[in-house]
Short mmCIF file of C-alpha atoms in Angstrom, two decimals:
data_model
loop_
_atom_site.label_atom_id
_atom_site.label_comp_id
_atom_site.label_asym_id
_atom_site.label_seq_id
_atom_site.Cartn_x
_atom_site.Cartn_y
_atom_site.Cartn_z
CA UNK I 1 35.06 19.77 -10.75
CA UNK I 2 34.74 17.08 -8.15
CA UNK I 3 32.54 14.24 -9.26
CA UNK I 4 31.27 13.85 -5.74
CA UNK I 5 29.60 17.49 -5.82
CA UNK I 6 28.07 16.71 -9.16
CA UNK I 7 26.24 13.71 -7.40
CA UNK I 8 25.12 15.94 -4.79
CA UNK I 9 23.40 18.11 -7.45
CA UNK I 10 21.90 15.43 -9.35
CA UNK I 11 20.58 13.88 -6.28
CA UNK I 12 18.97 17.17 -4.91
CA UNK I 13 17.79 17.76 -8.42
CA UNK I 14 15.98 13.97 -8.27
CA UNK I 15 15.03 14.20 -4.48
CA UNK I 16 11.76 15.58 -5.12
CA UNK I 17 10.73 12.31 -7.16
CA UNK I 18 12.35 9.93 -4.50
CA UNK I 19 10.34 12.03 -1.64
CA UNK I 20 6.99 11.64 -3.65
CA UNK I 21 7.63 8.18 -4.08
CA UNK I 22 8.41 7.30 -0.62
CA UNK I 23 5.33 9.14 0.77
CA UNK I 24 3.07 7.40 -1.79
CA UNK I 25 4.21 4.07 -0.82
CA UNK I 26 4.45 4.78 3.08
CA UNK I 27 1.36 2.71 3.99
CA UNK I 28 1.09 -1.17 4.40
CA UNK I 29 -0.34 -1.31 1.02
CA UNK I 30 3.02 -1.11 -0.26
CA UNK I 31 5.79 -3.73 0.42
CA UNK I 32 9.50 -4.39 -1.14
CA UNK I 33 9.46 -5.24 -4.66
CA UNK I 34 12.33 -8.17 -5.00
CA UNK I 35 12.79 -7.19 -8.73
CA UNK I 36 13.23 -3.67 -7.51
CA UNK I 37 16.68 -2.19 -8.69
CA UNK I 38 18.68 1.35 -8.82
CA UNK I 39 17.32 1.84 -12.51
CA UNK I 40 13.75 1.19 -11.37
CA UNK I 41 14.35 3.87 -8.72
CA UNK I 42 16.01 6.30 -10.92
CA UNK I 43 13.07 5.91 -13.49
CA UNK I 44 10.29 6.47 -10.93
CA UNK I 45 12.07 9.56 -9.63
CA UNK I 46 12.69 11.23 -12.67
CA UNK I 47 9.46 11.75 -14.06
CA UNK I 48 7.57 13.24 -10.81
CA UNK I 49 10.84 15.29 -10.36
CA UNK I 50 10.70 16.75 -13.52
CA UNK I 51 6.97 17.49 -13.27
CA UNK I 52 7.40 19.20 -9.94
CA UNK I 53 10.50 21.18 -11.05
CA UNK I 54 8.54 22.64 -13.84
CA UNK I 55 5.52 23.60 -11.86
CA UNK I 56 7.93 25.20 -9.22
CA UNK I 57 10.04 27.13 -11.96
CA UNK I 58 6.73 28.41 -13.45
CA UNK I 59 5.36 29.50 -10.26
CA UNK I 60 8.63 31.13 -9.31
CA UNK I 61 9.11 33.14 -12.21
CA UNK I 62 5.51 34.12 -12.18
CA UNK I 63 5.35 35.55 -8.45
CA UNK I 64 8.72 36.73 -8.07
CA UNK I 65 11.93 38.28 -9.68
CA UNK I 66 14.21 34.97 -9.22
CA UNK I 67 14.59 32.55 -12.10
CA UNK I 68 16.61 29.49 -12.57
CA UNK I 69 20.12 29.84 -14.28
CA UNK I 70 20.34 26.70 -16.43
CA UNK I 71 23.48 27.71 -17.88
CA UNK I 72 25.17 27.89 -14.60
CA UNK I 73 23.11 24.63 -13.48
CA UNK I 74 24.66 22.76 -16.38
CA UNK I 75 28.41 23.92 -15.20
CA UNK I 76 27.58 22.52 -11.81
CA UNK I 77 26.40 19.11 -13.54
CA UNK I 78 28.65 18.63 -16.31
CA UNK I 79 31.70 20.21 -14.55
CA UNK I 80 33.00 23.37 -15.77
CA UNK I 81 36.57 23.14 -17.55
CA UNK I 82 37.81 26.80 -16.55
CA UNK I 83 38.56 28.44 -13.59
CA UNK I 84 36.47 31.37 -14.32
CA UNK I 85 33.32 29.52 -14.82
CA UNK I 86 33.85 27.34 -11.46
CA UNK I 87 34.43 30.72 -9.68
CA UNK I 88 31.07 32.24 -11.21
CA UNK I 89 28.97 29.20 -10.38
CA UNK I 90 30.07 28.89 -6.84
CA UNK I 91 29.73 32.67 -6.49
CA UNK I 92 26.12 32.52 -7.76
CA UNK I 93 25.29 29.67 -5.17
CA UNK I 94 26.89 31.89 -2.46
CA UNK I 95 24.97 35.14 -3.67
CA UNK I 96 21.24 33.29 -3.76
CA UNK I 97 22.19 30.36 -0.98
CA UNK I 98 19.18 31.51 1.14
CA UNK I 99 16.45 31.51 -1.95
CA UNK I 100 17.83 28.22 -3.26
CA UNK I 101 17.56 26.84 0.17
CA UNK I 102 13.88 27.75 0.52
CA UNK I 103 13.11 26.63 -3.01
CA UNK I 104 14.16 23.20 -2.41
CA UNK I 105 12.87 22.98 1.11
CA UNK I 106 9.23 24.08 -0.66
CA UNK I 107 9.70 21.69 -3.41
CA UNK I 108 10.71 18.90 -1.02
CA UNK I 109 7.49 19.42 1.25
CA UNK I 110 5.35 19.77 -1.60
CA UNK I 111 6.46 16.48 -2.98
CA UNK I 112 5.60 14.56 0.36
CA UNK I 113 2.38 16.15 0.69
CA UNK I 114 1.57 15.47 -2.90
CA UNK I 115 2.80 11.78 -2.61
CA UNK I 116 0.61 11.22 0.40
CA UNK I 117 -2.57 13.00 -1.02
CA UNK I 118 -2.02 11.13 -4.36
CA UNK I 119 -2.28 7.86 -2.21
CA UNK I 120 -5.42 8.90 -0.66
CA UNK I 121 -7.03 10.18 -3.97
CA UNK I 122 -6.32 6.80 -5.48
CA UNK I 123 -7.75 4.94 -2.60
CA UNK I 124 -10.78 7.21 -2.20
CA UNK I 125 -11.92 6.73 -5.82
CA UNK I 126 -10.88 2.87 -5.92
CA UNK I 127 -8.73 3.47 -8.85
CA UNK I 128 -6.22 0.71 -7.44
CA UNK I 129 -9.02 -1.75 -7.78
CA UNK I 130 -10.32 -0.55 -11.44
CA UNK I 131 -6.70 -0.29 -13.00
CA UNK I 132 -4.17 -2.79 -12.55
CA UNK I 133 -1.10 -0.40 -13.25
CA UNK I 134 -2.42 1.67 -9.85
CA UNK I 135 -2.65 -1.49 -7.80
CA UNK I 136 -0.45 -1.38 -4.75
CA UNK I 137 2.08 -4.14 -4.23
CA UNK I 138 0.75 -5.71 -0.89
CA UNK I 139 -1.43 -8.45 -2.38
CA UNK I 140 -2.64 -9.65 0.80
CA UNK I 141 -4.38 -6.47 1.58
CA UNK I 142 -6.86 -6.88 -1.24
CA UNK I 143 -7.34 -10.62 -0.46
CA UNK I 144 -7.99 -10.46 3.28
CA UNK I 145 -10.05 -7.31 3.15
CA UNK I 146 -12.07 -8.72 0.13
CA UNK I 147 -11.39 -5.51 -2.03
CA UNK I 148 -10.52 -7.97 -4.75
CA UNK I 149 -14.12 -8.62 -5.36
CA UNK I 150 -13.85 -5.01 -7.19
CA UNK I 151 -11.27 -6.04 -9.60
CA UNK I 152 -12.65 -5.97 -13.15
CA UNK I 153 -12.43 -9.73 -13.84
CA UNK I 154 -14.32 -10.72 -10.49
CA UNK I 155 -18.31 -10.70 -10.68
CA UNK I 156 -18.87 -9.51 -6.96
CA UNK I 157 -18.68 -6.45 -5.17
CA UNK I 158 -16.83 -5.45 -2.10
CA UNK I 159 -19.59 -3.17 -0.62
CA UNK I 160 -21.89 -6.23 -0.25
CA UNK I 161 -19.62 -8.10 1.97
CA UNK I 162 -20.83 -7.93 5.71
CA UNK I 163 -18.54 -10.54 7.38
CA UNK I 164 -15.38 -12.42 6.22
CA UNK I 165 -14.93 -15.82 7.52
CA UNK I 166 -11.54 -17.68 7.35
CA UNK I 167 -10.62 -21.38 7.35
CA UNK I 168 -7.16 -22.09 7.89
CA UNK I 169 -5.95 -25.58 7.41
CA UNK I 170 -2.69 -26.12 9.33
CA UNK I 171 -0.20 -28.88 10.15
CA UNK I 172 0.84 -28.98 13.79
CA UNK I 173 3.34 -32.00 14.84
CA UNK I 174 1.99 -34.08 12.15
CA UNK I 175 -1.84 -33.58 12.63
CA UNK I 176 -4.15 -31.53 10.34
CA UNK I 177 -6.03 -28.97 12.31
CA UNK I 178 -8.88 -26.53 10.69
CA UNK I 179 -9.20 -23.05 12.34
CA UNK I 180 -12.22 -21.19 11.45
CA UNK I 181 -13.07 -17.53 12.71
CA UNK I 182 -13.75 -14.15 11.77
CA UNK I 183 -11.10 -12.19 9.88
CA UNK I 184 -9.48 -9.72 12.35
CA UNK I 185 -5.95 -8.90 10.88
CA UNK I 186 -3.13 -10.14 9.23
CA UNK I 187 0.91 -9.51 9.36
CA UNK I 188 3.43 -9.70 6.81
CA UNK I 189 7.18 -8.81 6.79
CA UNK I 190 8.96 -6.08 4.81
CA UNK I 191 9.08 -8.22 1.65
CA UNK I 192 5.43 -8.90 1.61
CA UNK I 193 5.38 -12.62 2.59
CA UNK I 194 2.51 -13.71 4.99
CA UNK I 195 3.78 -13.81 8.59
CA UNK I 196 0.48 -14.51 10.46
CA UNK I 197 -3.15 -14.40 10.35
CA UNK I 198 -5.26 -12.98 13.24
CA UNK I 199 -8.83 -14.75 13.59
CA UNK I 200 -11.55 -13.51 16.00
CA UNK I 201 -13.84 -16.04 17.71
CA UNK I 202 -11.86 -18.98 16.49
CA UNK I 203 -13.05 -22.69 16.43
CA UNK I 204 -10.61 -25.55 15.90
CA UNK I 205 -11.33 -29.18 14.41
CA UNK I 206 -8.96 -31.80 14.17
CA UNK I 207 -8.99 -33.88 10.85
CA UNK I 208 -7.82 -37.19 11.29
CA UNK I 209 -7.01 -39.48 8.45
CA UNK I 210 -9.01 -42.72 8.21
CA UNK I 211 -11.48 -41.30 10.77
CA UNK I 212 -15.10 -41.80 9.82
CA UNK I 213 -16.60 -40.40 12.91
CA UNK I 214 -17.80 -36.81 13.03
CA UNK I 215 -15.40 -34.48 14.42
CA UNK I 216 -16.99 -31.90 16.52
CA UNK I 217 -15.84 -28.19 16.48
CA UNK I 218 -14.10 -27.08 19.58
CA UNK I 219 -14.57 -23.34 20.59
CA UNK I 220 -11.11 -21.98 21.67
CA UNK I 221 -11.69 -20.23 25.17
CA UNK I 222 -10.17 -17.09 23.65
CA UNK I 223 -11.67 -14.04 21.72
CA UNK I 224 -8.37 -13.79 19.29
CA UNK I 225 -6.17 -16.45 17.96
CA UNK I 226 -2.92 -15.80 16.19
CA UNK I 227 -1.69 -18.52 13.61
CA UNK I 228 1.85 -18.36 12.26
CA UNK I 229 2.43 -18.83 8.52
CA UNK I 230 4.95 -21.79 9.46
CA UNK I 231 2.04 -23.91 10.42
CA UNK I 232 -0.64 -23.08 7.60
CA UNK I 233 -1.02 -25.35 4.58
CA UNK I 234 -3.77 -23.54 2.90
CA UNK I 235 -6.22 -20.65 3.41
CA UNK I 236 -10.03 -20.70 2.35
CA UNK I 237 -11.95 -17.08 2.52
CA UNK I 238 -15.70 -16.92 2.40
CA UNK I 239 -17.13 -13.27 2.10
CA UNK I 240 -20.62 -13.12 3.47
CA UNK I 241 -23.18 -10.66 2.42
CA UNK I 242 -25.78 -10.97 5.32
CA UNK I 243 -29.07 -9.14 5.57
CA UNK I 244 -31.30 -8.41 8.68
CA UNK I 245 -34.72 -9.80 8.35
CA UNK I 246 -37.78 -8.49 10.50
CA UNK I 247 -39.16 -11.88 11.89
CA UNK I 248 -42.65 -10.34 11.54
CA UNK I 249 -42.32 -10.71 7.81
CA UNK I 250 -41.58 -14.19 7.73
CA UNK I 251 -43.90 -17.15 7.27
CA UNK I 252 -44.19 -20.03 9.92
CA UNK I 253 -42.26 -22.42 7.47
CA UNK I 254 -39.34 -19.83 7.24
CA UNK I 255 -39.23 -19.35 10.86
CA UNK I 256 -38.93 -23.23 11.70
CA UNK I 257 -36.43 -23.66 8.89
CA UNK I 258 -34.15 -20.95 10.57
CA UNK I 259 -34.48 -22.52 14.20
CA UNK I 260 -33.82 -26.01 12.70
CA UNK I 261 -30.32 -24.61 11.14
CA UNK I 262 -31.55 -24.25 7.67
CA UNK I 263 -31.51 -21.32 4.99
CA UNK I 264 -34.00 -19.15 3.66
CA UNK I 265 -34.49 -19.63 0.23
#
């Protein structure tokens, strides 16, 4: 039997696993892994495909008169040696063409839905933050959103964040410039490398060498600023937890402290 036909049969059998993985990773949370290869893809496709086929075969035999003829399937995969077996295999495919088509259509659709819902379930219950094995490959998402604070080895909590301030040290034409602003967005390429940072209400400050004078902050006349990664030297993240306070509950000393730019202890 033609090896190309055998390859098609194997691909159709494994397709639910590939579709499940594709739907599961079809978001900004997942990026290409440079260490990924064909063996990894096959490994991650075989297990979900195997589970889905078992469920669908069980359901098929439970609610209908149809069943999977594994002997004929084995002949198609391994390649039948005699003409009568080849003819019998193709004869059964022709006879049950429509049931086979709708079986595969149903399992393909279910694989896509399951992959998508699986990702939503993990995100809803925050399992990707609790368990490293379930964590998505886009590390920048956890850093910029502050979800990294929910990692088991971090003492803070994401739910306490009210504001995210980012300090970006850049080198532009030989000068060091510090940009400060609220986090708005970030951009990555297909491999997960940082391309740019998007700040809101940005402030700029030049850091000159051997300059002991106080360099004032310059409020940029723009609501948003995009900084390309090629200019970035380093990034500092500040996750703030601010709480509204009723001024009527403050003492005169605390009010004066706030007016003077101090902090309430």
